[in-house]
Coordinates of C-alpha atoms in Angstrom, one line a residue:
Chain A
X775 CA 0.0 0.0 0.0
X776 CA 1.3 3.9 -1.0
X777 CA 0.8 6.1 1.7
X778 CA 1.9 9.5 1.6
X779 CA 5.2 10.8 3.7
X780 CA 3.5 14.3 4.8
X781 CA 0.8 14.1 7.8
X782 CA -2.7 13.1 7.2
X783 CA -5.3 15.8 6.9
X784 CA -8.0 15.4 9.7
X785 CA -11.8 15.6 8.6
X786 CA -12.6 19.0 8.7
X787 CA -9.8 19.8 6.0
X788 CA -11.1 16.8 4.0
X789 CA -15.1 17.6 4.4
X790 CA -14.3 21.4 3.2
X791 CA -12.4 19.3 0.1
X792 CA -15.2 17.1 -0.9
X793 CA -17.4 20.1 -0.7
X794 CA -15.4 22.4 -3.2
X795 CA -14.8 24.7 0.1
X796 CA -11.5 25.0 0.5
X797 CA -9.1 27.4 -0.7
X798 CA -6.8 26.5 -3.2
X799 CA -3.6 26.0 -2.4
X800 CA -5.5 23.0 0.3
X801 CA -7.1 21.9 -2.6
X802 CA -4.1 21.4 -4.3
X803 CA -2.1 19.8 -1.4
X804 CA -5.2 17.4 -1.0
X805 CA -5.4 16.9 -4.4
X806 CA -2.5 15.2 -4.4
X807 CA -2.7 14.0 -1.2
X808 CA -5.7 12.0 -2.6
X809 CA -3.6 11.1 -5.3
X810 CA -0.5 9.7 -2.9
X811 CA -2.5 8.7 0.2
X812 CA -4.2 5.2 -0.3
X813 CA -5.5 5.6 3.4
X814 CA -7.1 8.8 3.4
X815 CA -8.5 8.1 -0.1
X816 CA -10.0 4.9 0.9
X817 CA -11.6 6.7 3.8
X818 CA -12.7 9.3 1.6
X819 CA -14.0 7.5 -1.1
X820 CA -16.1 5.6 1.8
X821 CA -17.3 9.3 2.7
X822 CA -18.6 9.5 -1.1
X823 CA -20.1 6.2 -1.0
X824 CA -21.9 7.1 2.4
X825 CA -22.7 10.9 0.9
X826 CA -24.5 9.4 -2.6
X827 CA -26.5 7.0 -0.7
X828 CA -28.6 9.5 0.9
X829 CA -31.3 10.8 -0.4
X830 CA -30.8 13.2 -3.1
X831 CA -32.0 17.5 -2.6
X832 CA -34.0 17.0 -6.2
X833 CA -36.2 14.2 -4.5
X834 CA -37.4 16.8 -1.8
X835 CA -40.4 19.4 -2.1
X836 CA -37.2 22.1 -3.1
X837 CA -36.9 24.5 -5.9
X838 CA -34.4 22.3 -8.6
X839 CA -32.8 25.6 -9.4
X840 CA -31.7 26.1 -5.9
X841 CA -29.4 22.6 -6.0
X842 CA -25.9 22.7 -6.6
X843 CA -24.7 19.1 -6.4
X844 CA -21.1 18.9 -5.6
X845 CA -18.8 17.7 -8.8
X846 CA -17.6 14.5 -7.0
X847 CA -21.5 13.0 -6.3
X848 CA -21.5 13.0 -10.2
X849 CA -18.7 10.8 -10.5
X850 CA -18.9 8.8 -7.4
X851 CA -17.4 5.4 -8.4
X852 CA -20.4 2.7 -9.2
X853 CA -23.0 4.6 -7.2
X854 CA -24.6 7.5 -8.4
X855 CA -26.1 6.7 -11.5
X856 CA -28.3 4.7 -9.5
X857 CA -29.0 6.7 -6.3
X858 CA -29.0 10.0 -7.3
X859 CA -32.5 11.6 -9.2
X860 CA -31.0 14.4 -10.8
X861 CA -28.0 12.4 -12.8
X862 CA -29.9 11.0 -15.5
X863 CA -30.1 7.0 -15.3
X864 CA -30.5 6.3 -19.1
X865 CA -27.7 8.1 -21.4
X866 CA -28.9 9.5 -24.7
X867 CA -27.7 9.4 -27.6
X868 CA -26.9 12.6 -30.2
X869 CA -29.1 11.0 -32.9
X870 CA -32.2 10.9 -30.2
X871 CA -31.4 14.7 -29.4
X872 CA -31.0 15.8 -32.8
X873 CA -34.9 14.2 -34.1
X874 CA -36.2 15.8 -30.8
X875 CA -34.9 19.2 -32.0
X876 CA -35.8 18.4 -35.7
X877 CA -38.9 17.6 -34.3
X878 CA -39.4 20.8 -32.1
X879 CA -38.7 22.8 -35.2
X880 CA -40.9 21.9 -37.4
X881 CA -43.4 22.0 -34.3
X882 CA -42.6 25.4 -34.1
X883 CA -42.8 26.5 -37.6
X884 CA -46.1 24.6 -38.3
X885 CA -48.2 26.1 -35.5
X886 CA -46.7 29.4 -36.7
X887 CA -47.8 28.9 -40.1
X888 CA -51.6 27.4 -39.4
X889 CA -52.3 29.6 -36.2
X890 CA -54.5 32.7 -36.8
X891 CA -53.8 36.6 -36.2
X892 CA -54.4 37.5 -32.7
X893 CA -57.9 39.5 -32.1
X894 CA -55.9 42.8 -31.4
X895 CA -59.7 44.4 -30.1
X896 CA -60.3 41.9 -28.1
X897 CA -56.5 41.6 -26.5
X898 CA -57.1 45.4 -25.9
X899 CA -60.5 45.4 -24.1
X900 CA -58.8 42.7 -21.9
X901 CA -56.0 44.7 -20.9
X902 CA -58.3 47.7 -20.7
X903 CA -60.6 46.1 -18.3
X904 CA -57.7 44.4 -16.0
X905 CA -56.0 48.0 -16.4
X906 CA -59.1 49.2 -15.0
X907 CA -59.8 47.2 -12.6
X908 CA -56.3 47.0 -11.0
X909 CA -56.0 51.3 -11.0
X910 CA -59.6 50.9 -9.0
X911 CA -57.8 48.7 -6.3
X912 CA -54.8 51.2 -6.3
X913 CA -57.2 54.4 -6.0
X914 CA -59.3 52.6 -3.3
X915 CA -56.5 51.8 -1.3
X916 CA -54.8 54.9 -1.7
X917 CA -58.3 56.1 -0.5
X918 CA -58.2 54.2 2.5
X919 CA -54.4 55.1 3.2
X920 CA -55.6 58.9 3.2
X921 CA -58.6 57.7 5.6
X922 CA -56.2 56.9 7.6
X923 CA -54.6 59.7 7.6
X924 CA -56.9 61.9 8.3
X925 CA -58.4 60.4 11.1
X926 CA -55.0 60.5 12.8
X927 CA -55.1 64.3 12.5
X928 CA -57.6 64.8 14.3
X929 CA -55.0 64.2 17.3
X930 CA -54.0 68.0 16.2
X931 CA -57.4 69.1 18.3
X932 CA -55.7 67.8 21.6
X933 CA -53.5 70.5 21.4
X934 CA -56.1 73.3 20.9
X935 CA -58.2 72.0 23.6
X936 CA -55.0 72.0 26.5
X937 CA -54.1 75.5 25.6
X938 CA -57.9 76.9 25.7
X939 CA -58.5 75.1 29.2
X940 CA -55.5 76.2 30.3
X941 CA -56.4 80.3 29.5
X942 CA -59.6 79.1 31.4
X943 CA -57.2 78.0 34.1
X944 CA -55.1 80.9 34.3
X945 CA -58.0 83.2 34.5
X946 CA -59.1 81.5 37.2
X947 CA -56.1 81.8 39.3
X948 CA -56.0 84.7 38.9
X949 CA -59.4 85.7 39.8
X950 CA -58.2 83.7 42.5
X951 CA -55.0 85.6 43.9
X952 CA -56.2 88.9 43.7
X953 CA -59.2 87.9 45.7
X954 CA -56.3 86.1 48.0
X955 CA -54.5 89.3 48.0
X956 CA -57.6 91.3 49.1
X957 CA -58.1 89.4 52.0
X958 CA -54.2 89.3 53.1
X959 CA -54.8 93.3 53.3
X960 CA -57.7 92.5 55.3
X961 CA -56.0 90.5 57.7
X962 CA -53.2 92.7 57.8
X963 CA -54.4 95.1 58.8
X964 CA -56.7 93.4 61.5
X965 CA -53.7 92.3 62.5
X966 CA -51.9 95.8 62.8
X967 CA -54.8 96.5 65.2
X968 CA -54.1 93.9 67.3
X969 CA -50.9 94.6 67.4
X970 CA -51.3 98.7 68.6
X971 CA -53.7 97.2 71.5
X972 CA -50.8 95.3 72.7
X973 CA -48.6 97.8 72.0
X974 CA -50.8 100.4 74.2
X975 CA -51.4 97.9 76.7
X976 CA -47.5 97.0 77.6
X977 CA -47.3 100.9 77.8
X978 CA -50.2 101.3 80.7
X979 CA -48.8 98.5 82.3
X980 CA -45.1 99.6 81.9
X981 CA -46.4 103.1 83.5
X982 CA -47.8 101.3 86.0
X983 CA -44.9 99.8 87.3
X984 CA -42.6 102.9 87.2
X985 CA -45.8 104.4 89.5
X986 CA -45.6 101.2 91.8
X987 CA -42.5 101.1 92.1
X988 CA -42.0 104.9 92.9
X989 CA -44.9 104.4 95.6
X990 CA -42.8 101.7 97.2
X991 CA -39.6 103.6 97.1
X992 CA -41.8 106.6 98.4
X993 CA -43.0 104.5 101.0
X994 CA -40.0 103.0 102.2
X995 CA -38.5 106.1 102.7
X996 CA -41.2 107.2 104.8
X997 CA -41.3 104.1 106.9
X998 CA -37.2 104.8 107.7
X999 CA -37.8 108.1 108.7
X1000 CA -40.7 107.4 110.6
X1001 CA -38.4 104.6 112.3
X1002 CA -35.9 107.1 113.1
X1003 CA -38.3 109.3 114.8
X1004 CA -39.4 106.5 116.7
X1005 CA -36.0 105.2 117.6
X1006 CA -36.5 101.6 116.7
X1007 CA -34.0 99.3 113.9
X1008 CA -35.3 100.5 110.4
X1009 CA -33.7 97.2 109.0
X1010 CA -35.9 95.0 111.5
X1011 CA -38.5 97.2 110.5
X1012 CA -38.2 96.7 107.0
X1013 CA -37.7 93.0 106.6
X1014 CA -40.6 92.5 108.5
X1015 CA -42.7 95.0 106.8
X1016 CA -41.7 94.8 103.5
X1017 CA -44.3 92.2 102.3
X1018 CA -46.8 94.0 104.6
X1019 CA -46.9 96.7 102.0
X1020 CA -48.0 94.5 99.0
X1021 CA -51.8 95.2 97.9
X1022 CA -54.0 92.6 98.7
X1023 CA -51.8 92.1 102.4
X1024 CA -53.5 94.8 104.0
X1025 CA -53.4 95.4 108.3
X1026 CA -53.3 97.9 110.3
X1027 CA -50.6 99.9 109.2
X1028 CA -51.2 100.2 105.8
X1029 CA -54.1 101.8 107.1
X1030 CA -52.4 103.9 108.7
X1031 CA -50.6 105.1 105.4
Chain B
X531 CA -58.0 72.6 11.3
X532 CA -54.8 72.2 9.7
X533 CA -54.6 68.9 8.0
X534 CA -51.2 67.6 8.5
X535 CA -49.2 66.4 4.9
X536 CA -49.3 63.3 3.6
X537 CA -46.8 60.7 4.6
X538 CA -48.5 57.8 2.4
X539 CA -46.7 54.7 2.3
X540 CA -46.1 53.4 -1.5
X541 CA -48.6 50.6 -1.9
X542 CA -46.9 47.3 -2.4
X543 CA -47.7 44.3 -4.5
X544 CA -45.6 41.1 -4.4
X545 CA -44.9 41.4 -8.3
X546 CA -42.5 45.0 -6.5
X547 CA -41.4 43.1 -3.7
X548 CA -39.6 40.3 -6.0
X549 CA -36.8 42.1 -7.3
X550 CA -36.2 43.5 -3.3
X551 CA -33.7 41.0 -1.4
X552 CA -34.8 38.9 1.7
X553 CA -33.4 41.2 4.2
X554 CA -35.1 44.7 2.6
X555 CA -38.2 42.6 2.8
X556 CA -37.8 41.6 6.9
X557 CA -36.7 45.6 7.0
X558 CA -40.3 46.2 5.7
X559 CA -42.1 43.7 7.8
X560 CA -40.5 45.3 11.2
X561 CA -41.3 49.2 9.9
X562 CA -44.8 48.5 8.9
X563 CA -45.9 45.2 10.3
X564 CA -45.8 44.2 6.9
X565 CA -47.9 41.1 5.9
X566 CA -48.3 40.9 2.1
X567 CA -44.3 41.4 2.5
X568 CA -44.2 38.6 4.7
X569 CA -46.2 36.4 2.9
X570 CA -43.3 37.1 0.1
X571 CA -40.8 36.1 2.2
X572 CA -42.9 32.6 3.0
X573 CA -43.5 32.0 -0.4
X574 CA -39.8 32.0 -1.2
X575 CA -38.6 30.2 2.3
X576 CA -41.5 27.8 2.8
X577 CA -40.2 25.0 0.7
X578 CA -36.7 24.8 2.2
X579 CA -37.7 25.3 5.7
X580 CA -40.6 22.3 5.1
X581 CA -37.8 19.6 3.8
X582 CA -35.1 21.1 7.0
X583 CA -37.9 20.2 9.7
X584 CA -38.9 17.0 7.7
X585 CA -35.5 16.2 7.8
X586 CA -34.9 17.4 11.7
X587 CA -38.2 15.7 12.8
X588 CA -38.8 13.0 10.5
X589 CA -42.7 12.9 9.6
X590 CA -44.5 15.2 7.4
X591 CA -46.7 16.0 10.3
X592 CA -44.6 17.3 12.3
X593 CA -42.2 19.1 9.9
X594 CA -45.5 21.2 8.7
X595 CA -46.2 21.8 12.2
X596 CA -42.4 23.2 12.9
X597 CA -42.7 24.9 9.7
X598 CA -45.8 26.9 10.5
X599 CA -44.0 27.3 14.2
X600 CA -41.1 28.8 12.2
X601 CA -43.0 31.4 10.4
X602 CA -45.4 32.6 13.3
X603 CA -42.1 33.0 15.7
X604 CA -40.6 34.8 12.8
X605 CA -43.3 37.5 12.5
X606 CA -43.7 37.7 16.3
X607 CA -39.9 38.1 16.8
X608 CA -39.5 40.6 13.8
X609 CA -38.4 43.2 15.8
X610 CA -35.5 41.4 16.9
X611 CA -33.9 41.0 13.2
X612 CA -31.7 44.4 12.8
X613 CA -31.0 43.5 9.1
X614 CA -27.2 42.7 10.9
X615 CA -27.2 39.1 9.8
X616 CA -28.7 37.5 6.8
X617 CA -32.1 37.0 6.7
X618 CA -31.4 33.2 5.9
X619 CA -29.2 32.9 8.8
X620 CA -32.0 34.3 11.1
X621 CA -34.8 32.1 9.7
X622 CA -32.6 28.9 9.7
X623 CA -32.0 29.7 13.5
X624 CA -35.6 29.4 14.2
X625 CA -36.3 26.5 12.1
X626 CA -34.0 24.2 14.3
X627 CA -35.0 25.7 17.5
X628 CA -38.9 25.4 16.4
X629 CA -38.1 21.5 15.3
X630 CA -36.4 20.8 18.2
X631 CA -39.0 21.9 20.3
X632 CA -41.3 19.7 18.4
X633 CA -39.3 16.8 19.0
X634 CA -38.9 17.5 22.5
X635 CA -43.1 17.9 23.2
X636 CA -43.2 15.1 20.7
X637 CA -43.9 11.7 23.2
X638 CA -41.8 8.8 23.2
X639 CA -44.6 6.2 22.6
X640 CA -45.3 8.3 18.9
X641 CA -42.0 7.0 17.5
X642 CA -40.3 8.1 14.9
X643 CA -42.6 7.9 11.8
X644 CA -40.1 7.9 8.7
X645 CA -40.1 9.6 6.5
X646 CA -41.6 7.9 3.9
X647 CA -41.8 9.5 -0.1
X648 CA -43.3 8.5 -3.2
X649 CA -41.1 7.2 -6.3
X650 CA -42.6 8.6 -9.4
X651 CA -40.0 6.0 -11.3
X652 CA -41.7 4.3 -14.0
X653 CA -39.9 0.9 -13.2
X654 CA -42.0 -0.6 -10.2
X655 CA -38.4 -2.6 -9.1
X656 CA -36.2 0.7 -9.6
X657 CA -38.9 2.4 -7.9
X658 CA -39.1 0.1 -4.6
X659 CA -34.9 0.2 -4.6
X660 CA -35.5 4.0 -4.3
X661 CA -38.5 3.6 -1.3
X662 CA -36.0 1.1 0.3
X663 CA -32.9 3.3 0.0
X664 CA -34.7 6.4 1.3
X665 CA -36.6 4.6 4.5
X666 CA -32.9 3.0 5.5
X667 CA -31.5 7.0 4.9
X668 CA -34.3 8.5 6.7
X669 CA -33.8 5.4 9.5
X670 CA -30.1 6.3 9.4
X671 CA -30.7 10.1 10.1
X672 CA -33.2 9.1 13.1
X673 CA -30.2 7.8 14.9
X674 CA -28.1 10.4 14.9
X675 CA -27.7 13.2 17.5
X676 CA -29.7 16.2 17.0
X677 CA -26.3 17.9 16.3
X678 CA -25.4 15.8 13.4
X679 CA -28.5 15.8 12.2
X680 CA -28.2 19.1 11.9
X681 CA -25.2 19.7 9.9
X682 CA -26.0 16.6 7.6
X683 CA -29.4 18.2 7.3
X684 CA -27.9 22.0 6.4
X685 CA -25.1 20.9 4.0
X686 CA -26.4 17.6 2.0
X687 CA -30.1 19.0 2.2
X688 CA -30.1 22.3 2.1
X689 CA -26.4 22.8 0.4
X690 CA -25.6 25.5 2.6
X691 CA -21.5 26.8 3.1
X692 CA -19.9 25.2 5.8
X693 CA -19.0 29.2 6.6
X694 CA -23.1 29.7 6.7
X695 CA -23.8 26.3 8.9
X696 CA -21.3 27.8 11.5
X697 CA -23.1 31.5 11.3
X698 CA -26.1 30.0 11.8
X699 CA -25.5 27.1 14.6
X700 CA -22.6 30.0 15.9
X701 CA -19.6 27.8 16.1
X702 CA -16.2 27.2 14.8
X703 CA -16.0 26.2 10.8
X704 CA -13.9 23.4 11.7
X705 CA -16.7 21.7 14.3
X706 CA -18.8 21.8 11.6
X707 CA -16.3 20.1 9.3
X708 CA -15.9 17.5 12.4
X709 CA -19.6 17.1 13.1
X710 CA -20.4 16.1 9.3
X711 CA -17.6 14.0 9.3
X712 CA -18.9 12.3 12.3
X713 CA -21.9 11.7 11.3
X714 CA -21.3 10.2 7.6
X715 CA -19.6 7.8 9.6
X716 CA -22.6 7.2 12.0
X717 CA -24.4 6.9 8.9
X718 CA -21.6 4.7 7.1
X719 CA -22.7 2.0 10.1
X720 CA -25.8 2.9 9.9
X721 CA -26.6 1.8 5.9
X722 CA -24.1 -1.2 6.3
X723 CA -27.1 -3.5 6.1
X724 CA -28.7 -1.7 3.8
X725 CA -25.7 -2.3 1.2
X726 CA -25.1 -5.7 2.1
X727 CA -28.8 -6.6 1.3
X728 CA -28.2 -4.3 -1.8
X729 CA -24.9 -6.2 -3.1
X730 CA -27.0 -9.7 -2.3
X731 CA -29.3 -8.0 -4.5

């Protein structure tokens, strides 16, 4: 058995190979690779064998002109003649192609010959009426569209109606605060009066202090002098009779007074 | 009241939306909830998402179920395709998660119904070789992981790019190239009898 003196491609080098997928300078090392290598090519001629035996993409629900089949499924040794759908089983020969053209010519030419001249009116009320009928859809949904359009403008009203409520609004607060104000004036100056009545009242009573105390100095006095005439101790005579002058403490004395 | 202008979208007919590509399309469906566009983008996909989740589940029932799973998650996740990706890419995504999930709710005492096709061959022996070669293919795909499956299913099925497989699964190129590899050989064992009944043949 050959085998090849350079190191084995794995499968990933090999699968982008049988695939066409691989850049060229790969392909050309594998190429000959293939060539040298009995091993790799008998495992990848057993890849080819496995690859034609399934099912080809022409016998699916698919679009034919979608499939690309890859060159090697063609020529897969002794297997894909028979597998595959889209290689053709039965090979035919030039002489059967050349009578089917021959054939398809003079096909051609004869119906050309015998057919009649088209009905040109009638080919032109057709494509007047389908002409018609297809501008009608476009108009009616161009209609529609505009519809459409209109209704959402009406969201242009929302606008309008949040700046008129909100003059209602403003007139309203205002209304509001000079009414506000009004009544601030009021209170102030209910509140200025209150304040002179206090301010009148802490006078009286101020001026009736200075009078109280001047009566109690006055008084004092008199009650030393008197306790000089009468030769007794002024200060005994003042600690004990100094709450005896208070108003509401009233004796004797301050009867006397 | 003012009327404000006109901002009228162009009115769309599929014959317009056929020369548009299948991510301008999406684009449309996610600005203006779209459906004649996505009905486009069905038309074109349906086909190849149908044979990927008959492939991935392995009955026609269930595959038109995943299918139908595919599309509705793909108009209710629209906004979430930012035209960053391929459109194909996106879609395939969904396809494998929504046939997954079938094959998860599906219960184990259903089984696997094969998939089973119809031979329009001419030749009634030819035509039972082909019914007997795709039930041992569609037996031999059963077995394998939901991975493999998965890569056999995108590249021989669907004939994607190794490159795209990885976009769309989101690994490494080269585990791709593994994971096929991998499973042609889990398929190799699998259609052994298959091909020794075949060469007895």
């Amino acid at each position: 058995m050959k085998t090849a003196d350079s190191k084995h491609p794995d499968d990933a080098e090999w699968m982008l190979w049988l695939y066409n997928e691989s850049d060229v300078e790969q392909s050309a090392f594998l190429n000959s690779h293939y060539a040298e290598c009995d091993h790799c090519r008998c495992r990848v001629d057993r890849w080819k064998t496995t690859l034609a035996k399934l099912s080809s993409p022409a016998e699916l629900p698919l679009d034919s002109t979608d499939v690309t089949i890859p060159t090697w499924m063609e020529t897969s040794a002794g297997h894909s003649s028979k597998s595959i759908a889209v290689v053709p089983r039965r090979s035919v020969s030039s002489t059967q192609l050349a009578i089917a053209a021959l054939v398809v010519v003079l096909a051609f030419f004869t119906g050309r010959s015998f057919s009649t001249q088209p009905d040109l009116e009638q080919l032109r009320t057709e494509l007047k009426s389908e002409l018609q009928s297809q501008l009608k859809q476009e108009l009616n949904l161009s209609i529609q569209s505009e519809i459409r359009q209109l209704r959402t403008g009406e969201t242009d009203l929302v606008p309008l109606i949040q700046s008129e409520s909100g003059r209602v609004v403003s007139a309203t607060l205002s209304n509001w605060v000079q009414k506000n104000s009004e009544h601030e004036k009021q209170l102030e100056s209910v509140l200025t009066g209150i304040l002179d009545n206090q301010v009148n009242l802490r006078r009286d009573l101020e001026t009736l202090a200075i009078e109280a105390e001047a009566q109690i100095l006055k008084t004092r006095r008199e009650l030393l002098r008197l306790s000089a005439a009468g030769n007794s101790d002024p200060a005994q005579l003042l600690d004990g009779g100094a709450t005896d002058v208070l108003p509401g403490n009233s004796n004797g004395r301050e009867k006397e007074f | 009241m003012t009327i404000p202008p006109t901002n009228s979208k162009p009115i769309f007919q599929t014959s317009v939306l056929a020369d548009w590509t299948d991510e301008a399309v999406m684009l449309r469906v996610c600005e203006f909830k779209d459906t004649v566009a996505f009905g486009e983008l069905v038309w074109r996909w349906q086909s190849r998402i149908q044979v990927l989740c008959l492939r991935m589940t392995g009955n026609w029932q269930d595959a038109e179920d995943a299918m139908q799973e595919t599309f509705a998650r793909a108009f209710s996740g629209r906004a979430q395709f930012r035209g960053e990706s391929r459109f194909s890419t996106w879609l395939w995504r969904i396809a494998i998660r929504s046939s997954s999930d079938i094959c998860r709710r599906r219960r184990p005492a259903d089984g696997l119904e094969t998939v089973t096709s119809v031979s329009n061959d001419p030749d009634p022996s030819i035509a039972a070789d082909n019914l007997e070669r795709r039930d041992a293919v569609a037996t031999a795909l059963d077995r394998l992981s939901e991975d493999l499956r998965i890569v056999v299913t995108l590249k021989h099925f669907q004939q994607l790019k190794f490159r795209e497989i990885a976009d769309v699964l989101g690994i490494p190129v080269g585990t791709v190239c593994s994971r096929m590899a991998e499973a042609i050989n889990q398929l190799e064992e699998s259609l052994k009898s298959y091909q020794i009944k075949e060469r007895e043949s």
